[in-house]
PDB file of C-alpha atoms in Angstrom:
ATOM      1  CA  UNK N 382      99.764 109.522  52.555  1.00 46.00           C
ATOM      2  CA  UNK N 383      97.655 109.496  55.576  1.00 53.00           C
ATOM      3  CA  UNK N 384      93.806 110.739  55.598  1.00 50.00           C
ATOM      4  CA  UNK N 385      93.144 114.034  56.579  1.00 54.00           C
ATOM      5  CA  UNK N 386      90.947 114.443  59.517  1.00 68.00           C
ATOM      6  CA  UNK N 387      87.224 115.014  57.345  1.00 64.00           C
ATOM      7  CA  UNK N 388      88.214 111.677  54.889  1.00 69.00           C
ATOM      8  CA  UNK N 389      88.589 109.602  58.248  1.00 71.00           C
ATOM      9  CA  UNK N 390      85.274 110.709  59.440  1.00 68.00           C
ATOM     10  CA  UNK N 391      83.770 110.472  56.013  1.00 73.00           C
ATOM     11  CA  UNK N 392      84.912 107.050  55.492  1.00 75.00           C
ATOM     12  CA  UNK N 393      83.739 105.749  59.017  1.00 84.00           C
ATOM     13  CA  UNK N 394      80.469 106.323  58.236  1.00 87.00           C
ATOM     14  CA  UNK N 395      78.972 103.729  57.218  1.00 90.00           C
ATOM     15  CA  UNK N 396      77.679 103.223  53.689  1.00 91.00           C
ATOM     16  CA  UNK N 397      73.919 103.573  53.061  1.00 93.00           C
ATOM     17  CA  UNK N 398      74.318 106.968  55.955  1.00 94.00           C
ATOM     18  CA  UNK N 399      77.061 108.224  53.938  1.00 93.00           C
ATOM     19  CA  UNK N 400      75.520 108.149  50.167  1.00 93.00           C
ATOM     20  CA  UNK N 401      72.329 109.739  51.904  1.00 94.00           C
ATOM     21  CA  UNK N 402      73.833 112.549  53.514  1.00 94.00           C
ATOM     22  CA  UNK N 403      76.505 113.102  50.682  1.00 94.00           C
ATOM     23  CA  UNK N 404      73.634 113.174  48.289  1.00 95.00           C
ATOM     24  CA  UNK N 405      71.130 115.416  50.375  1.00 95.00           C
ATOM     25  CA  UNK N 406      74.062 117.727  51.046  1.00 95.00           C
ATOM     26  CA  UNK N 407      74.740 117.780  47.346  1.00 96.00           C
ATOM     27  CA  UNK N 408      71.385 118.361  46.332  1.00 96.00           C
ATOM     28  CA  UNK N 409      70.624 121.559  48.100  1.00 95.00           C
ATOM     29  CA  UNK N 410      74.209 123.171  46.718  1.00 95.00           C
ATOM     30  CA  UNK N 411      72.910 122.464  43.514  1.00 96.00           C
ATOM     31  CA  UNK N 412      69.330 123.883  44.336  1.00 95.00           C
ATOM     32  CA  UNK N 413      71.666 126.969  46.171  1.00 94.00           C
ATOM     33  CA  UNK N 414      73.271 127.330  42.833  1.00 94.00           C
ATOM     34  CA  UNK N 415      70.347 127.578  40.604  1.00 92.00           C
ATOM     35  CA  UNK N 416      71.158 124.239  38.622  1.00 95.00           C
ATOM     36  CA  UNK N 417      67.707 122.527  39.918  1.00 93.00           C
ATOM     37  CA  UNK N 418      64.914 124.231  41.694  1.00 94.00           C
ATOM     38  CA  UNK N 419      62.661 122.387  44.006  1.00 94.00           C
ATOM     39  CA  UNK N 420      60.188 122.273  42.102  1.00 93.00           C
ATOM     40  CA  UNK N 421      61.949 119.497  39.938  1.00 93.00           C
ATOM     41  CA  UNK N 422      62.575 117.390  43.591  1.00 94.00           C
ATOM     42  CA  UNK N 423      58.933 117.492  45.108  1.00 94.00           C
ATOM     43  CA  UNK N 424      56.514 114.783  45.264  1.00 93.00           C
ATOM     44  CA  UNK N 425      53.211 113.897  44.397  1.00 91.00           C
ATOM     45  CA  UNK N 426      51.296 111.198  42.660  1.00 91.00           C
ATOM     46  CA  UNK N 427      50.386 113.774  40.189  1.00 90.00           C
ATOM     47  CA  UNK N 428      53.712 114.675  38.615  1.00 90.00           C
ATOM     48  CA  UNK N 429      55.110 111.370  38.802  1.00 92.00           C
ATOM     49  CA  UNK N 430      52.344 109.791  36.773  1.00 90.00           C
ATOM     50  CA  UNK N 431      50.738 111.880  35.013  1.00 89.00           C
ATOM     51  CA  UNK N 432      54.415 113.019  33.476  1.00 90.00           C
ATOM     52  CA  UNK N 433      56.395 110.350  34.365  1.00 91.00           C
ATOM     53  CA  UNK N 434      58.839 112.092  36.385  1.00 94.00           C
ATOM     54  CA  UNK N 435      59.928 108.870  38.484  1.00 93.00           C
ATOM     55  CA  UNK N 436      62.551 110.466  39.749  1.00 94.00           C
ATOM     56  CA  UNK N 437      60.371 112.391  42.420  1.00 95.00           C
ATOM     57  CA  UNK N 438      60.202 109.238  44.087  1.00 95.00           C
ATOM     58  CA  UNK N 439      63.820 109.691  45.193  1.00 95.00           C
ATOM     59  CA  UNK N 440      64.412 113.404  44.897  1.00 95.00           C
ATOM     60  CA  UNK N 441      61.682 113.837  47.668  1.00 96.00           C
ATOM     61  CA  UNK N 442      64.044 112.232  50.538  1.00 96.00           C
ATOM     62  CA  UNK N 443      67.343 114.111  49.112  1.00 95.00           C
ATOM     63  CA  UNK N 444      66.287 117.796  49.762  1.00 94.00           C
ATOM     64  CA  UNK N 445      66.163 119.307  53.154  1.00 92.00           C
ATOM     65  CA  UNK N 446      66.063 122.830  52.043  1.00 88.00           C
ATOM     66  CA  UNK N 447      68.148 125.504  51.160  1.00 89.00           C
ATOM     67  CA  UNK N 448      71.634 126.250  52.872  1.00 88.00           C
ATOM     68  CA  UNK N 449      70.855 127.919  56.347  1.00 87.00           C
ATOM     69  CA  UNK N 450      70.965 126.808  59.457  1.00 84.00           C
ATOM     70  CA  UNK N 451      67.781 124.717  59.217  1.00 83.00           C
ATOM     71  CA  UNK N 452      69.523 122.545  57.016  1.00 87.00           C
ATOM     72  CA  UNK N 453      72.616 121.866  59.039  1.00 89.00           C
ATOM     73  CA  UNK N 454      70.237 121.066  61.891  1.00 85.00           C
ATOM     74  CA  UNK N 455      68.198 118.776  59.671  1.00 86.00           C
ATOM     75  CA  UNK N 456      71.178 116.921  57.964  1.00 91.00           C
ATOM     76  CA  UNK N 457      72.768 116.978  61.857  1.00 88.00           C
ATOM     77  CA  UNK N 458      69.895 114.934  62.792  1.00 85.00           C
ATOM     78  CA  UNK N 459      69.653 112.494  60.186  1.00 90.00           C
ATOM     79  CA  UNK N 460      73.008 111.840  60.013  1.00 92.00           C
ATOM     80  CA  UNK N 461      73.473 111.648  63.167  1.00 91.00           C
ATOM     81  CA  UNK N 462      70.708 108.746  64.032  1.00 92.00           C
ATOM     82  CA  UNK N 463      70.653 107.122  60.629  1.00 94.00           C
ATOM     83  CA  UNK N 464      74.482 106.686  61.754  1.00 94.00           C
ATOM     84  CA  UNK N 465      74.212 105.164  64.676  1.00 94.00           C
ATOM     85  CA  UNK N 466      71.020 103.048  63.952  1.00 94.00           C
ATOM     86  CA  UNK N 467      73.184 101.529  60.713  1.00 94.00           C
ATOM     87  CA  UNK N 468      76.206 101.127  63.130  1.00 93.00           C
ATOM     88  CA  UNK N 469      74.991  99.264  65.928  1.00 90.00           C
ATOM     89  CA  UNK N 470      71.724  97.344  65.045  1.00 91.00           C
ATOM     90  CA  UNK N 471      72.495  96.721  61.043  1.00 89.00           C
ATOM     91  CA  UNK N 472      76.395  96.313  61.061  1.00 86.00           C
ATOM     92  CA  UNK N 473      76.901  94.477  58.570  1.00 82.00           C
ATOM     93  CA  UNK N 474      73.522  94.000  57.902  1.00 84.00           C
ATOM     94  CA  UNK N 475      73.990  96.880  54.742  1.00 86.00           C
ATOM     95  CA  UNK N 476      70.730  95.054  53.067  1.00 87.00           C
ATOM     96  CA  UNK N 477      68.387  94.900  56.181  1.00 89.00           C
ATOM     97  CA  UNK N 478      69.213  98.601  56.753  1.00 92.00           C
ATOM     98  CA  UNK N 479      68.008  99.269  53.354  1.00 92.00           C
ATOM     99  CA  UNK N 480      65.057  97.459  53.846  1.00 92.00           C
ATOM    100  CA  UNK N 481      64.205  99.822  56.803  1.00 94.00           C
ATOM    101  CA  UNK N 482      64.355 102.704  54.627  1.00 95.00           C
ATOM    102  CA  UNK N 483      62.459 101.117  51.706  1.00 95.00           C
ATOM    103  CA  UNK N 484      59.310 100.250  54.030  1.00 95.00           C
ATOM    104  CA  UNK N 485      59.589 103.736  55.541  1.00 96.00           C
ATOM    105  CA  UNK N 486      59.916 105.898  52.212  1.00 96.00           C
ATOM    106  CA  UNK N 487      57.546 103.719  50.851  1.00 96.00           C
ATOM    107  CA  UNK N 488      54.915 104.336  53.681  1.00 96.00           C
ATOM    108  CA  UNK N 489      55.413 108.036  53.406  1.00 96.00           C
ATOM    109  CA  UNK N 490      54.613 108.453  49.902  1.00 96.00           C
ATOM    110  CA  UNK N 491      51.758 106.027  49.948  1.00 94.00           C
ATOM    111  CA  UNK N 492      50.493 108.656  53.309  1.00 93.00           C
ATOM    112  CA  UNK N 493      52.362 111.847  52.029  1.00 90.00           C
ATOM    113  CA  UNK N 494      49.026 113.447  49.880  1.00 88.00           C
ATOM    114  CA  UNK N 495      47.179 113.237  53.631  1.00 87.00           C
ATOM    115  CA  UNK N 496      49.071 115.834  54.977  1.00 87.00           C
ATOM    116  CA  UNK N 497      50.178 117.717  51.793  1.00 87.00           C
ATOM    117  CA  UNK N 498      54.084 117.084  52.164  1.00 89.00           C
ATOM    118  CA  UNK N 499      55.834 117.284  48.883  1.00 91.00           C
ATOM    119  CA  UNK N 500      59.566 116.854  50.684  1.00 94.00           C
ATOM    120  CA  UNK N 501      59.926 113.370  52.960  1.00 95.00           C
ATOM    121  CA  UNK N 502      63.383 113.654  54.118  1.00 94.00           C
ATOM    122  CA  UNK N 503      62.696 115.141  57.060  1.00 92.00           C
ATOM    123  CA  UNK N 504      59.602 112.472  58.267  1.00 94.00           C
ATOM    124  CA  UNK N 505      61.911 109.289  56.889  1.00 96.00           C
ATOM    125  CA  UNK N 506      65.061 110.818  59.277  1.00 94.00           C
ATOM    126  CA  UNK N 507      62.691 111.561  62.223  1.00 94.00           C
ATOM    127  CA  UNK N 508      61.070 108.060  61.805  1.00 96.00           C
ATOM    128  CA  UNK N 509      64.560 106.604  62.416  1.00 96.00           C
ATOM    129  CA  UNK N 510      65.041 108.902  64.936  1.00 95.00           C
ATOM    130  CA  UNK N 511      61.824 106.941  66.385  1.00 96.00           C
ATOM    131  CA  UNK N 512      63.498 103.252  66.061  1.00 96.00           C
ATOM    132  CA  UNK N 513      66.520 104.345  67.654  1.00 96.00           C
ATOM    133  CA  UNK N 514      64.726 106.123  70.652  1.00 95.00           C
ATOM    134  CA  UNK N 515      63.132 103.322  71.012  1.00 96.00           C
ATOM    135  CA  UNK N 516      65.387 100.807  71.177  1.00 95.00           C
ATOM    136  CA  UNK N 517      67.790 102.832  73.451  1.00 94.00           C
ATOM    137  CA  UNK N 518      65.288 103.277  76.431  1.00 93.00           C
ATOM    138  CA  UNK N 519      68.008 103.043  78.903  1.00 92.00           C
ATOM    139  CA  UNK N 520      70.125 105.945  77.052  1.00 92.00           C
ATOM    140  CA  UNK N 521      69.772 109.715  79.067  1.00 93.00           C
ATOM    141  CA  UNK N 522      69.775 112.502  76.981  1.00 90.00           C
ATOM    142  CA  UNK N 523      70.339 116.270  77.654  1.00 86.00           C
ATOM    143  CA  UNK N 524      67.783 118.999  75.810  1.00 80.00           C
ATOM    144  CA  UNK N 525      70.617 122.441  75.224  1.00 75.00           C
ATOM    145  CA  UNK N 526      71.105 121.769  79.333  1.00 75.00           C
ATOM    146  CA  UNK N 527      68.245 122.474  79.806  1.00 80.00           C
ATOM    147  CA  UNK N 528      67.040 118.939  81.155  1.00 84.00           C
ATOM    148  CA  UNK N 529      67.465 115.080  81.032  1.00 90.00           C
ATOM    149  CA  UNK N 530      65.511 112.564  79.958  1.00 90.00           C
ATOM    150  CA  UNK N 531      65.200 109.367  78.563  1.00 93.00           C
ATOM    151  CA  UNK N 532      65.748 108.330  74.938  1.00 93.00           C
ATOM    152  CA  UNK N 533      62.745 106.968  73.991  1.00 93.00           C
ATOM    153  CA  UNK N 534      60.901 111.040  74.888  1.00 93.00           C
ATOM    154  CA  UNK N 535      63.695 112.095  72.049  1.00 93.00           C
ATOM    155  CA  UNK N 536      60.984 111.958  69.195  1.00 92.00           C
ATOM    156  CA  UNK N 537      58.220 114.112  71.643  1.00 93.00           C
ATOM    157  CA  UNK N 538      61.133 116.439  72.762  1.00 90.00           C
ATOM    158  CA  UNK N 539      61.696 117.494  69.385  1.00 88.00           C
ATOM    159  CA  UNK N 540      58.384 117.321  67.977  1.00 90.00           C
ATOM    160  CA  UNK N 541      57.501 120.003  70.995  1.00 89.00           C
ATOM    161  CA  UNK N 542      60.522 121.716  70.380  1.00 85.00           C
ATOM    162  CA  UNK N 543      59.429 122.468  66.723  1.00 84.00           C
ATOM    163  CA  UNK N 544      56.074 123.113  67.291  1.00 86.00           C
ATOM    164  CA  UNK N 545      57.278 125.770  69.745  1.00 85.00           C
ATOM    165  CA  UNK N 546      59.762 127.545  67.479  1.00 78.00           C
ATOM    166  CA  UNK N 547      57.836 127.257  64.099  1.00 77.00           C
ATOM    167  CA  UNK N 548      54.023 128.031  66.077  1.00 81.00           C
ATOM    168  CA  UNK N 549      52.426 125.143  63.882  1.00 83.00           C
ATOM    169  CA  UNK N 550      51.730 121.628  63.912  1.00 85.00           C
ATOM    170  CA  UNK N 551      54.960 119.977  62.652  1.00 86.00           C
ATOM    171  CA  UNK N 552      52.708 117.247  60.196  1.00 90.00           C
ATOM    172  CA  UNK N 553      55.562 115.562  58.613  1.00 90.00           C
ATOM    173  CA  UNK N 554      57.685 115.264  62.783  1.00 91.00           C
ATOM    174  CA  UNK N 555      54.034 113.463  63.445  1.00 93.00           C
ATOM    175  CA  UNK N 556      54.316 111.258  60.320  1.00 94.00           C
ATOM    176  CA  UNK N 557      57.653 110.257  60.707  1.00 94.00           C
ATOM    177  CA  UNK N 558      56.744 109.165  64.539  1.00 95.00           C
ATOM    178  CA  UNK N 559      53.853 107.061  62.867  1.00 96.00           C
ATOM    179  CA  UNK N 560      55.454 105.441  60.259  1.00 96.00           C
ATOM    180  CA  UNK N 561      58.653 104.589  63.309  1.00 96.00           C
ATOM    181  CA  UNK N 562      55.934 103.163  65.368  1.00 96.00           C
ATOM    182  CA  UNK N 563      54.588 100.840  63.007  1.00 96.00           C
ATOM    183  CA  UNK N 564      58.214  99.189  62.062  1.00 96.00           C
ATOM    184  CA  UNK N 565      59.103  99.282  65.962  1.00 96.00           C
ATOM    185  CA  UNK N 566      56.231  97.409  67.063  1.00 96.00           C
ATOM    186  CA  UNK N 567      56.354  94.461  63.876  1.00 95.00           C
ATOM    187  CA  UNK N 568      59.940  94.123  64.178  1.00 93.00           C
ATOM    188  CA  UNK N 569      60.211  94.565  67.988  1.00 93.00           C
ATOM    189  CA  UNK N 570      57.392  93.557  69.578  1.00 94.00           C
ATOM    190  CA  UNK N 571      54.970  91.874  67.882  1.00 94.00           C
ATOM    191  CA  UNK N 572      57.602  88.618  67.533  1.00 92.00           C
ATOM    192  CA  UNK N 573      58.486  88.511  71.144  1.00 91.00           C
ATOM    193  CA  UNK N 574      54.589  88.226  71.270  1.00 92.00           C
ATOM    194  CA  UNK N 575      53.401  86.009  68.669  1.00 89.00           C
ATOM    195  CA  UNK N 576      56.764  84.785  66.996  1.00 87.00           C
ATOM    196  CA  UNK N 577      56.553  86.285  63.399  1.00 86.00           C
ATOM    197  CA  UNK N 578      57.923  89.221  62.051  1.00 87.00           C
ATOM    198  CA  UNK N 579      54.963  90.797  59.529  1.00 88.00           C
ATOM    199  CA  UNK N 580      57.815  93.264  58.348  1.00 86.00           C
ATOM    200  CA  UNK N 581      60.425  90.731  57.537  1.00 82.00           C
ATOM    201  CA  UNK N 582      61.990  91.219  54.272  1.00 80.00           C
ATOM    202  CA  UNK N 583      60.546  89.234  51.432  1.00 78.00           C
ATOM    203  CA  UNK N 584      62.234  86.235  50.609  1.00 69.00           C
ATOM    204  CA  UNK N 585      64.182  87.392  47.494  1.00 68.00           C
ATOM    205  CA  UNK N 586      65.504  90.185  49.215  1.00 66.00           C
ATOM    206  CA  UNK N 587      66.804  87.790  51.678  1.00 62.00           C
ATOM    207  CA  UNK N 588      68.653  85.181  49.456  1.00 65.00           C
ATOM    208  CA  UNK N 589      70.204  88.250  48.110  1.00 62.00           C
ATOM    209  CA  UNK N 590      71.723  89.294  51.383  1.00 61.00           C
ATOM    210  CA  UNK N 591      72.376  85.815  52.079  1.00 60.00           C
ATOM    211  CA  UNK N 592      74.595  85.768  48.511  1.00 63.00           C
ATOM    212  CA  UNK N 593      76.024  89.020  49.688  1.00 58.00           C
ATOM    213  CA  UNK N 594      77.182  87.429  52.979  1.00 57.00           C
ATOM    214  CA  UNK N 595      78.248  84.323  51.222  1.00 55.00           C
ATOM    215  CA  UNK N 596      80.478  86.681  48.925  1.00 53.00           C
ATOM    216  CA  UNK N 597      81.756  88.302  51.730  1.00 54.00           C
ATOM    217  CA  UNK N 598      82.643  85.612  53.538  1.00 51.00           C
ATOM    218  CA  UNK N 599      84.665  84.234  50.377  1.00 55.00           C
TER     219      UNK N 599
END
């Protein structure tokens, strides 16, 4: 029997993308339906060690918020550029995709209690939103019709967008545009310059993608 429309989309997108969104979007119906609260999904150093709730360090990236339309814009967005970062620069590079979002969620809960976030889903999505702007510079882009510009102003568009709507400084937009900058210029530029890549993944997590490949190839 042939796939109905939503299982062909669901099953084009591409692995790490999918699990994320299926699990943020799952997340939030649970939170919508009383069976967690978020105050079981936040972060900080606090509850993690001093209870040993480990789990935050996951749980943090996974909610966006309750159903509303904030949420379908959020998960929009992440999808959206997680999607087409994993599809054009990491196909079939599944591992090296993960080690994107390990070095960013990592660098947001090391520089989360600066800023008082407890929820990282948001910055980690806008920080790939970052990578891909970047790397797209000859992309144009449309703002509601209102105007065109070039992808690499994506991040600032929407950064002023939200600061405009919401009337306060969006902290975790500005973190996520650090912690994009910082992989962008180690794995971009800084090895055109100087020939090493400081963020290259360590060496066991590359003979395991090299095994993977090696299986694959099999």
């Amino acid at each position: 029997m042939d796939a109905i429309p939503f299982e062909a989309w669901f099953f084009e997108v591409p692995p790490v993308t999918r699990y994320w969104t299926t699990a943020a979007v799952v997340t939030s119906v649970l939170v919508q339906c009383e069976v967690l609260t978020p105050y079981q999904l936040f972060f900080s150093f606090r509850t993690v060690f001093e209870t040993h709730q480990y789990w935050r360090f996951l749980t943090t990236f996974l909610y966006f918020g309750p159903l509303s339309l904030d949420f379908i814009f959020h998960i929009f967005f992440m999808s959206r550029y997680s999607r087409m970062l994993e599809d054009s620069f990491y196909r079939n590079k599944t591992l090296d995709f993960l080690w994107l979002l390990f070095y960013s969620s990592f660098s947001l809960l090391i520089l989360s209690p600066l800023v008082s976030l407890p929820f990282l889903g948001s910055p980690l999505s806008f920080s790939l939103v970052y990578i891909w702007a970047r790397r797209n510079p000859s992309i144009r882009l449309s703002f509601l019709g209102l105007f065109v510009f070039s992808a690499p102003y994506l991040p600032w568009v929407l950064f002023g967008f939200s600061l405009i709507l919401n009337n306060m400084l969006p902290r975790g937009d500005l973190l996520g545009i650090a912690v994009g900058h910082v992989y962008f210029f180690f794995e971009d530029i800084f090895p055109r310059l100087y020939g090493y890549r400081p963020l290259a993944p360590p060496w066991r997590w590359q003979i395991w993608r090299r095994r993977r490949q090696h299986a694959r190839a099999e």
